[in-house]
Amino acid sequence: MNFPRRFFSFIGPNNTILFIYFILMLVIFGIYGAKFKLDHFKLWSILLSTVLVIYLTTTIAHHIKHKEEEPVSFLVFAWRRLWKFAKDWFPLVALVTIYENLREYTGIIRTDQIDAYLYRADVWLFGVEPTVWIQRFAHPLLTEYFAFAYSTYLSLPLFLGWYLYACRREKEYHTLTTGVILCLCVGYILYLTFPAGPPRFFIPEMFDPPQLIGYFGFYNSMQHRFDAVNPMMYRASFPSLHVGLSSVAFFFAVKYRNAVPLGKVIQCVVGLFAVSLWIATVYLRHHWTVDIFAGWALALGACFTAGWIQKKWPSAG
């Protein structure tokens, strides 16, 4: 096997996609004079803590299950797995971090927003603006539930990835994470091409929807954080990556329901939160319904492309 094949087999498709995406962003930033910076240290700490927990739990599970095959101490077993784990999980953690830092630059290429077009598309499809119509069902308890569901957009693919990894379904895990990475990369490029903001900043010009209030304060805290960010981040709505990422998780939870123990239970749990999140995007006025359709389309494209890439990628053999 020649060197290029061995090299790409070693680094895998996820690291390759991450590298290409990062180079592309550097080129775009260079052309438009933007300066890339990494902050969001709270996000870094949360992600790294999450990955550490995933590493420890999956390593313990693998050691218990296979200690007869590899009769070594847990520390030796954990050390041997460290490099492979880092290679498997680094692209996902790195891309999520890069994505969260890049969202505020979505106005560097196209400065005009497409919100008016999305509003007209919503009304053309439904005869009403759904983010306004759904407010008749508003209730503080529903608001809190949907705020929580909306916050699970990263948790769902991470949870499913952790479970597949713990069950040693590495092929399935890599296909899932390739889908997530493709969804993030393509989604951000679409942000640059079609900048749009949440309906909650557009509809007050035409309507007077009721103010949403949470029962326990979770929604109020989350909403204050959303509305206090850099205005540039208001352009990161089309497509909805909350819908895209949750749909990727739901797609593979259904696809792999028979491949792992309790797979049908996992499918139901992921499905419940994914559907709740989709409704939350409209209920909380975070997205136009057209954003949701685009998120579904992006997710399906990412899932099928991920499966194709995993099949065609050079193997180590």
Short mmCIF file of N, CA and C in Angstrom, two decimals, residues 175-241:
data_model
loop_
_atom_site.label_atom_id
_atom_site.label_comp_id
_atom_site.label_asym_id
_atom_site.label_seq_id
_atom_site.Cartn_x
_atom_site.Cartn_y
_atom_site.Cartn_z
N THR A 175 -19.13 6.87 11.51
CA THR A 175 -20.11 7.34 10.52
C THR A 175 -20.96 8.46 11.12
N LEU A 176 -21.38 8.29 12.37
CA LEU A 176 -22.13 9.35 13.06
C LEU A 176 -21.33 10.63 13.12
N THR A 177 -20.09 10.56 13.57
CA THR A 177 -19.32 11.79 13.74
C THR A 177 -18.95 12.43 12.41
N THR A 178 -18.77 11.63 11.37
CA THR A 178 -18.56 12.22 10.04
C THR A 178 -19.79 13.01 9.62
N GLY A 179 -20.98 12.47 9.90
CA GLY A 179 -22.21 13.19 9.61
C GLY A 179 -22.31 14.50 10.36
N VAL A 180 -21.94 14.48 11.64
CA VAL A 180 -21.97 15.70 12.45
C VAL A 180 -20.99 16.73 11.91
N ILE A 181 -19.79 16.30 11.56
CA ILE A 181 -18.76 17.21 11.07
C ILE A 181 -19.17 17.83 9.73
N LEU A 182 -19.71 17.01 8.84
CA LEU A 182 -20.18 17.54 7.55
C LEU A 182 -21.31 18.54 7.76
N CYS A 183 -22.21 18.25 8.68
CA CYS A 183 -23.33 19.14 8.97
C CYS A 183 -22.81 20.50 9.44
N LEU A 184 -21.83 20.51 10.33
CA LEU A 184 -21.28 21.75 10.84
C LEU A 184 -20.54 22.53 9.76
N CYS A 185 -19.73 21.84 8.96
CA CYS A 185 -18.94 22.52 7.94
C CYS A 185 -19.82 23.16 6.87
N VAL A 186 -20.74 22.37 6.32
CA VAL A 186 -21.61 22.89 5.26
C VAL A 186 -22.54 23.96 5.83
N GLY A 187 -23.03 23.74 7.04
CA GLY A 187 -23.92 24.72 7.66
C GLY A 187 -23.27 26.08 7.81
N TYR A 188 -22.01 26.11 8.22
CA TYR A 188 -21.34 27.39 8.38
C TYR A 188 -21.12 28.09 7.05
N ILE A 189 -20.79 27.33 6.02
CA ILE A 189 -20.62 27.93 4.69
C ILE A 189 -21.94 28.53 4.21
N LEU A 190 -23.06 27.88 4.51
CA LEU A 190 -24.37 28.43 4.16
C LEU A 190 -24.67 29.69 4.96
N TYR A 191 -24.18 29.76 6.20
CA TYR A 191 -24.34 30.99 6.99
C TYR A 191 -23.69 32.17 6.27
N LEU A 192 -22.52 31.92 5.69
CA LEU A 192 -21.82 32.98 4.97
C LEU A 192 -22.57 33.41 3.71
N THR A 193 -23.26 32.44 3.10
CA THR A 193 -23.94 32.69 1.83
C THR A 193 -25.33 33.27 2.02
N PHE A 194 -26.02 32.81 3.07
CA PHE A 194 -27.41 33.22 3.31
C PHE A 194 -27.57 33.72 4.75
N PRO A 195 -27.02 34.88 5.09
CA PRO A 195 -27.12 35.37 6.47
C PRO A 195 -28.55 35.69 6.85
N ALA A 196 -28.98 35.16 7.97
CA ALA A 196 -30.34 35.41 8.45
C ALA A 196 -30.34 35.36 9.97
N GLY A 197 -31.26 36.09 10.57
CA GLY A 197 -31.36 36.12 12.02
C GLY A 197 -32.61 35.43 12.52
N PRO A 198 -32.77 35.32 13.82
CA PRO A 198 -33.96 34.69 14.40
C PRO A 198 -35.21 35.54 14.17
N PRO A 199 -36.38 34.91 14.04
CA PRO A 199 -37.62 35.67 13.86
C PRO A 199 -37.90 36.65 15.00
N ARG A 200 -37.40 36.36 16.19
CA ARG A 200 -37.73 37.23 17.33
C ARG A 200 -37.18 38.64 17.15
N PHE A 201 -36.20 38.83 16.24
CA PHE A 201 -35.69 40.17 15.97
C PHE A 201 -36.36 40.82 14.77
N PHE A 202 -37.17 40.03 14.04
CA PHE A 202 -37.79 40.55 12.82
C PHE A 202 -39.29 40.76 12.98
N ILE A 203 -39.97 39.82 13.63
CA ILE A 203 -41.43 39.91 13.70
C ILE A 203 -41.96 41.05 14.56
N PRO A 204 -41.23 41.58 15.56
CA PRO A 204 -41.80 42.73 16.30
C PRO A 204 -42.10 43.93 15.43
N GLU A 205 -41.49 44.02 14.26
CA GLU A 205 -41.77 45.13 13.36
C GLU A 205 -43.19 45.06 12.80
N MET A 206 -43.77 43.84 12.78
CA MET A 206 -45.11 43.68 12.19
C MET A 206 -46.15 43.18 13.19
N PHE A 207 -45.70 42.51 14.23
CA PHE A 207 -46.62 41.92 15.19
C PHE A 207 -46.26 42.35 16.60
N ASP A 208 -47.10 41.99 17.53
CA ASP A 208 -46.81 42.24 18.94
C ASP A 208 -47.02 40.94 19.71
N PRO A 209 -46.13 39.94 19.49
CA PRO A 209 -46.33 38.64 20.14
C PRO A 209 -46.13 38.74 21.64
N PRO A 210 -46.78 37.87 22.40
CA PRO A 210 -46.62 37.91 23.86
C PRO A 210 -45.19 37.58 24.27
N GLN A 211 -44.76 38.16 25.36
CA GLN A 211 -43.42 37.89 25.86
C GLN A 211 -43.40 36.53 26.54
N LEU A 212 -42.44 35.70 26.15
CA LEU A 212 -42.31 34.38 26.75
C LEU A 212 -41.64 34.51 28.12
N ILE A 213 -42.16 33.77 29.09
CA ILE A 213 -41.62 33.78 30.44
C ILE A 213 -41.53 32.35 30.94
N GLY A 214 -40.38 31.98 31.47
CA GLY A 214 -40.21 30.64 32.01
C GLY A 214 -40.71 30.53 33.44
N TYR A 215 -41.02 29.31 33.83
CA TYR A 215 -41.57 29.08 35.18
C TYR A 215 -40.48 29.04 36.24
N PHE A 216 -39.31 28.46 35.88
CA PHE A 216 -38.23 28.28 36.86
C PHE A 216 -37.05 29.23 36.63
N GLY A 217 -37.06 29.98 35.53
CA GLY A 217 -35.98 30.91 35.25
C GLY A 217 -34.95 30.41 34.27
N PHE A 218 -35.03 29.13 33.87
CA PHE A 218 -34.04 28.59 32.93
C PHE A 218 -34.14 29.29 31.57
N TYR A 219 -35.36 29.41 31.06
CA TYR A 219 -35.54 30.09 29.77
C TYR A 219 -35.03 31.52 29.83
N ASN A 220 -35.37 32.23 30.90
CA ASN A 220 -34.97 33.63 31.01
C ASN A 220 -33.45 33.76 30.99
N SER A 221 -32.77 32.84 31.67
CA SER A 221 -31.31 32.87 31.70
C SER A 221 -30.73 32.57 30.32
N MET A 222 -31.28 31.54 29.65
CA MET A 222 -30.79 31.18 28.33
C MET A 222 -31.05 32.30 27.32
N GLN A 223 -32.24 32.88 27.39
CA GLN A 223 -32.60 33.91 26.42
C GLN A 223 -31.74 35.16 26.59
N HIS A 224 -31.43 35.49 27.84
CA HIS A 224 -30.55 36.64 28.08
C HIS A 224 -29.18 36.40 27.46
N ARG A 225 -28.69 35.17 27.54
CA ARG A 225 -27.40 34.85 26.95
C ARG A 225 -27.46 34.94 25.43
N PHE A 226 -28.56 34.43 24.83
CA PHE A 226 -28.71 34.50 23.38
C PHE A 226 -28.75 35.95 22.90
N ASP A 227 -29.50 36.81 23.60
CA ASP A 227 -29.72 38.17 23.14
C ASP A 227 -28.58 39.12 23.49
N ALA A 228 -27.64 38.67 24.31
CA ALA A 228 -26.54 39.53 24.72
C ALA A 228 -25.29 39.34 23.86
N VAL A 229 -25.37 38.41 22.88
CA VAL A 229 -24.19 38.12 22.08
C VAL A 229 -23.96 39.21 21.04
N ASN A 230 -22.81 39.10 20.37
CA ASN A 230 -22.48 40.02 19.29
C ASN A 230 -23.57 39.98 18.22
N PRO A 231 -24.07 41.14 17.75
CA PRO A 231 -25.13 41.14 16.73
C PRO A 231 -24.80 40.34 15.48
N MET A 232 -23.51 40.16 15.18
CA MET A 232 -23.15 39.37 14.01
C MET A 232 -23.72 37.95 14.10
N MET A 233 -23.87 37.43 15.35
CA MET A 233 -24.35 36.08 15.51
C MET A 233 -25.82 35.95 15.15
N TYR A 234 -26.50 37.09 14.99
CA TYR A 234 -27.90 37.03 14.58
C TYR A 234 -28.03 36.56 13.13
N ARG A 235 -26.93 36.47 12.42
CA ARG A 235 -26.96 36.05 11.02
C ARG A 235 -26.80 34.54 10.89
N ALA A 236 -26.70 33.82 11.96
CA ALA A 236 -26.42 32.38 11.93
C ALA A 236 -27.68 31.57 12.21
N SER A 237 -28.67 31.69 11.31
CA SER A 237 -29.93 30.98 11.52
C SER A 237 -30.33 30.07 10.36
N PHE A 238 -29.85 30.34 9.16
CA PHE A 238 -30.24 29.54 8.00
C PHE A 238 -29.02 28.80 7.44
N PRO A 239 -29.06 27.46 7.47
CA PRO A 239 -30.09 26.59 8.03
C PRO A 239 -29.97 26.47 9.55
N SER A 240 -30.97 25.87 10.18
CA SER A 240 -30.88 25.65 11.62
C SER A 240 -29.97 24.47 11.90
N LEU A 241 -28.80 24.76 12.48
CA LEU A 241 -27.90 23.66 12.83
C LEU A 241 -28.36 22.95 14.10
#
